[in-house]
Amino acid sequence: MKKVTYLLLVCLLFNCAEKNYSDIHEAKTSLDYQGTYVGTLPCADCEGIATKLILAEDTFSLETTYLGKSQEVISNTGTYSWTKQKNVIQLSNQDYYWVIENQLVKLDMRGNKISGALA
């Protein structure tokens, strides 16, 4: 009986430790996410969208160019906030990005991973 009680106690402690660990290790508090991100996003009707996103403490600067369509650089600045997941930011222009180690992943307009041909 002592072994069962001990095992149950260990399991409960591990479970609690696991929950606290996951709460602490969220992108906002555990990653050095501020900086400049550059890449080309898929595009349905062009060669790609050249994107440069600069994240400061609570502001962003976004530059996009639709490759093969125009040389015009579209600029947007504003603020961003963290969603409830605390690993996703939402720019004031309604774009969502998943923040992971050394990169951002563009999400759809509802904050979900993009699937299909444009993923």
PDB file of C-alpha atoms in Angstrom:
ATOM      1  CA  MET A   1       0.000   0.000   0.000  1.00  0.00           C
ATOM      2  CA  LYS A   2       2.893   2.351   0.769  1.00  0.00           C
ATOM      3  CA  LYS A   3       4.302   1.804  -2.735  1.00  0.00           C
ATOM      4  CA  VAL A   4       0.964   2.702  -4.336  1.00  0.00           C
ATOM      5  CA  THR A   5       0.642   5.852  -2.205  1.00  0.00           C
ATOM      6  CA  TYR A   6       4.237   6.844  -2.960  1.00  0.00           C
ATOM      7  CA  LEU A   7       3.758   6.240  -6.686  1.00  0.00           C
ATOM      8  CA  LEU A   8       0.547   8.269  -6.685  1.00  0.00           C
ATOM      9  CA  LEU A   9       2.283  11.131  -4.865  1.00  0.00           C
ATOM     10  CA  VAL A  10       5.164  11.120  -7.354  1.00  0.00           C
ATOM     11  CA  CYS A  11       2.705  11.159 -10.273  1.00  0.00           C
ATOM     12  CA  LEU A  12       0.790  14.065  -8.782  1.00  0.00           C
ATOM     13  CA  LEU A  13       3.978  16.042  -8.146  1.00  0.00           C
ATOM     14  CA  PHE A  14       5.231  15.371 -11.676  1.00  0.00           C
ATOM     15  CA  ASN A  15       1.895  16.429 -13.131  1.00  0.00           C
ATOM     16  CA  CYS A  16       1.925  19.679 -11.139  1.00  0.00           C
ATOM     17  CA  ALA A  17       5.534  20.361 -12.083  1.00  0.00           C
ATOM     18  CA  GLU A  18       4.710  19.750 -15.736  1.00  0.00           C
ATOM     19  CA  LYS A  19       1.849  22.266 -15.629  1.00  0.00           C
ATOM     20  CA  ASN A  20       4.010  24.917 -13.980  1.00  0.00           C
ATOM     21  CA  TYR A  21       6.820  24.290 -16.460  1.00  0.00           C
ATOM     22  CA  SER A  22       4.523  24.777 -19.446  1.00  0.00           C
ATOM     23  CA  ASP A  23       3.104  27.968 -17.935  1.00  0.00           C
ATOM     24  CA  ILE A  24       6.584  29.421 -17.516  1.00  0.00           C
ATOM     25  CA  HIS A  25       7.889  28.434 -20.956  1.00  0.00           C
ATOM     26  CA  GLU A  26       5.778  30.509 -23.258  1.00  0.00           C
ATOM     27  CA  ALA A  27       7.210  32.475 -26.156  1.00  0.00           C
ATOM     28  CA  LYS A  28       6.532  35.841 -24.561  1.00  0.00           C
ATOM     29  CA  THR A  29       8.681  35.139 -21.519  1.00  0.00           C
ATOM     30  CA  SER A  30      11.172  32.528 -22.679  1.00  0.00           C
ATOM     31  CA  LEU A  31      12.186  33.554 -26.211  1.00  0.00           C
ATOM     32  CA  ASP A  32      14.189  36.516 -27.432  1.00  0.00           C
ATOM     33  CA  TYR A  33      11.605  37.262 -30.128  1.00  0.00           C
ATOM     34  CA  GLN A  34      12.149  40.984 -30.734  1.00  0.00           C
ATOM     35  CA  GLY A  35      14.046  41.756 -33.912  1.00  0.00           C
ATOM     36  CA  THR A  36      13.813  41.617 -37.709  1.00  0.00           C
ATOM     37  CA  TYR A  37      12.238  38.720 -39.611  1.00  0.00           C
ATOM     38  CA  VAL A  38      12.604  38.447 -43.393  1.00  0.00           C
ATOM     39  CA  GLY A  39      11.120  35.871 -45.729  1.00  0.00           C
ATOM     40  CA  THR A  40       8.869  35.155 -48.688  1.00  0.00           C
ATOM     41  CA  LEU A  41       5.326  34.006 -48.013  1.00  0.00           C
ATOM     42  CA  PRO A  42       3.316  31.935 -50.508  1.00  0.00           C
ATOM     43  CA  CYS A  43       0.913  33.865 -52.723  1.00  0.00           C
ATOM     44  CA  ALA A  44      -2.145  32.604 -54.629  1.00  0.00           C
ATOM     45  CA  ASP A  45      -1.742  34.957 -57.592  1.00  0.00           C
ATOM     46  CA  CYS A  46       1.898  36.050 -57.587  1.00  0.00           C
ATOM     47  CA  GLU A  47       5.401  34.620 -57.207  1.00  0.00           C
ATOM     48  CA  GLY A  48       5.405  35.244 -53.461  1.00  0.00           C
ATOM     49  CA  ILE A  49       5.104  37.994 -50.910  1.00  0.00           C
ATOM     50  CA  ALA A  50       8.474  39.376 -49.821  1.00  0.00           C
ATOM     51  CA  THR A  51       7.971  40.211 -46.157  1.00  0.00           C
ATOM     52  CA  LYS A  52      10.017  42.108 -43.609  1.00  0.00           C
ATOM     53  CA  LEU A  53       8.572  42.310 -40.092  1.00  0.00           C
ATOM     54  CA  ILE A  54      10.336  44.182 -37.305  1.00  0.00           C
ATOM     55  CA  LEU A  55       9.116  43.545 -33.752  1.00  0.00           C
ATOM     56  CA  ALA A  56      10.020  45.983 -31.001  1.00  0.00           C
ATOM     57  CA  GLU A  57       8.757  45.850 -27.413  1.00  0.00           C
ATOM     58  CA  ASP A  58       5.090  46.337 -28.311  1.00  0.00           C
ATOM     59  CA  THR A  59       5.211  47.827 -31.801  1.00  0.00           C
ATOM     60  CA  PHE A  60       5.822  46.446 -35.274  1.00  0.00           C
ATOM     61  CA  SER A  61       6.840  47.619 -38.715  1.00  0.00           C
ATOM     62  CA  LEU A  62       5.772  45.476 -41.679  1.00  0.00           C
ATOM     63  CA  GLU A  63       6.890  45.818 -45.297  1.00  0.00           C
ATOM     64  CA  THR A  64       5.493  43.591 -48.050  1.00  0.00           C
ATOM     65  CA  THR A  65       6.069  43.398 -51.793  1.00  0.00           C
ATOM     66  CA  TYR A  66       4.023  41.219 -54.150  1.00  0.00           C
ATOM     67  CA  LEU A  67       6.706  39.614 -56.312  1.00  0.00           C
ATOM     68  CA  GLY A  68       5.993  39.416 -60.020  1.00  0.00           C
ATOM     69  CA  LYS A  69       3.134  41.892 -59.713  1.00  0.00           C
ATOM     70  CA  SER A  70       4.554  45.166 -58.513  1.00  0.00           C
ATOM     71  CA  GLN A  71       7.691  46.773 -57.151  1.00  0.00           C
ATOM     72  CA  GLU A  72       5.585  48.763 -54.670  1.00  0.00           C
ATOM     73  CA  VAL A  73       6.531  48.251 -51.040  1.00  0.00           C
ATOM     74  CA  ILE A  74       3.460  48.293 -48.807  1.00  0.00           C
ATOM     75  CA  SER A  75       4.333  49.564 -45.326  1.00  0.00           C
ATOM     76  CA  ASN A  76       2.321  49.167 -42.162  1.00  0.00           C
ATOM     77  CA  THR A  77       3.139  50.037 -38.564  1.00  0.00           C
ATOM     78  CA  GLY A  78       1.264  49.605 -35.327  1.00  0.00           C
ATOM     79  CA  THR A  79       1.122  47.648 -32.127  1.00  0.00           C
ATOM     80  CA  TYR A  80       0.751  43.954 -31.416  1.00  0.00           C
ATOM     81  CA  SER A  81      -0.604  41.894 -28.549  1.00  0.00           C
ATOM     82  CA  TRP A  82      -0.221  38.342 -27.320  1.00  0.00           C
ATOM     83  CA  THR A  83      -3.192  36.013 -27.681  1.00  0.00           C
ATOM     84  CA  LYS A  84      -4.426  33.717 -24.909  1.00  0.00           C
ATOM     85  CA  GLN A  85      -2.069  30.975 -26.145  1.00  0.00           C
ATOM     86  CA  LYS A  86       0.847  33.322 -25.338  1.00  0.00           C
ATOM     87  CA  ASN A  87       2.832  31.883 -28.241  1.00  0.00           C
ATOM     88  CA  VAL A  88       0.920  33.818 -30.888  1.00  0.00           C
ATOM     89  CA  ILE A  89       0.944  37.553 -31.549  1.00  0.00           C
ATOM     90  CA  GLN A  90      -1.752  39.523 -33.315  1.00  0.00           C
ATOM     91  CA  LEU A  91      -0.701  42.651 -35.135  1.00  0.00           C
ATOM     92  CA  SER A  92      -3.049  45.636 -35.070  1.00  0.00           C
ATOM     93  CA  ASN A  93      -3.608  45.039 -38.813  1.00  0.00           C
ATOM     94  CA  GLN A  94      -5.191  41.663 -37.824  1.00  0.00           C
ATOM     95  CA  ASP A  95      -2.270  39.436 -38.967  1.00  0.00           C
ATOM     96  CA  TYR A  96      -1.353  36.536 -36.688  1.00  0.00           C
ATOM     97  CA  TYR A  97       2.108  35.030 -36.214  1.00  0.00           C
ATOM     98  CA  TRP A  98       3.153  32.001 -34.182  1.00  0.00           C
ATOM     99  CA  VAL A  99       6.381  32.860 -32.323  1.00  0.00           C
ATOM    100  CA  ILE A 100       8.898  30.013 -32.123  1.00  0.00           C
ATOM    101  CA  GLU A 101      12.652  29.817 -31.646  1.00  0.00           C
ATOM    102  CA  ASN A 102      14.334  32.186 -34.149  1.00  0.00           C
ATOM    103  CA  GLN A 103      11.323  32.411 -36.467  1.00  0.00           C
ATOM    104  CA  LEU A 104       7.743  33.454 -36.974  1.00  0.00           C
ATOM    105  CA  VAL A 105       5.085  31.383 -38.727  1.00  0.00           C
ATOM    106  CA  LYS A 106       2.288  33.271 -40.487  1.00  0.00           C
ATOM    107  CA  LEU A 107      -1.153  32.061 -39.442  1.00  0.00           C
ATOM    108  CA  ASP A 108      -4.540  32.487 -41.108  1.00  0.00           C
ATOM    109  CA  MET A 109      -6.985  35.306 -40.330  1.00  0.00           C
ATOM    110  CA  ARG A 110      -8.340  33.380 -37.314  1.00  0.00           C
ATOM    111  CA  GLY A 111      -4.947  32.575 -35.835  1.00  0.00           C
ATOM    112  CA  ASN A 112      -4.840  28.949 -37.051  1.00  0.00           C
ATOM    113  CA  LYS A 113      -2.064  27.154 -38.924  1.00  0.00           C
ATOM    114  CA  ILE A 114      -2.418  27.481 -42.679  1.00  0.00           C
ATOM    115  CA  SER A 115      -2.909  24.183 -44.494  1.00  0.00           C
ATOM    116  CA  GLY A 116      -3.202  23.196 -48.114  1.00  0.00           C
ATOM    117  CA  ALA A 117      -1.295  24.489 -51.126  1.00  0.00           C
ATOM    118  CA  LEU A 118      -0.402  27.822 -49.484  1.00  0.00           C
ATOM    119  CA  ALA A 119       0.948  26.326 -46.252  1.00  0.00           C
TER     120      ALA A 119
END
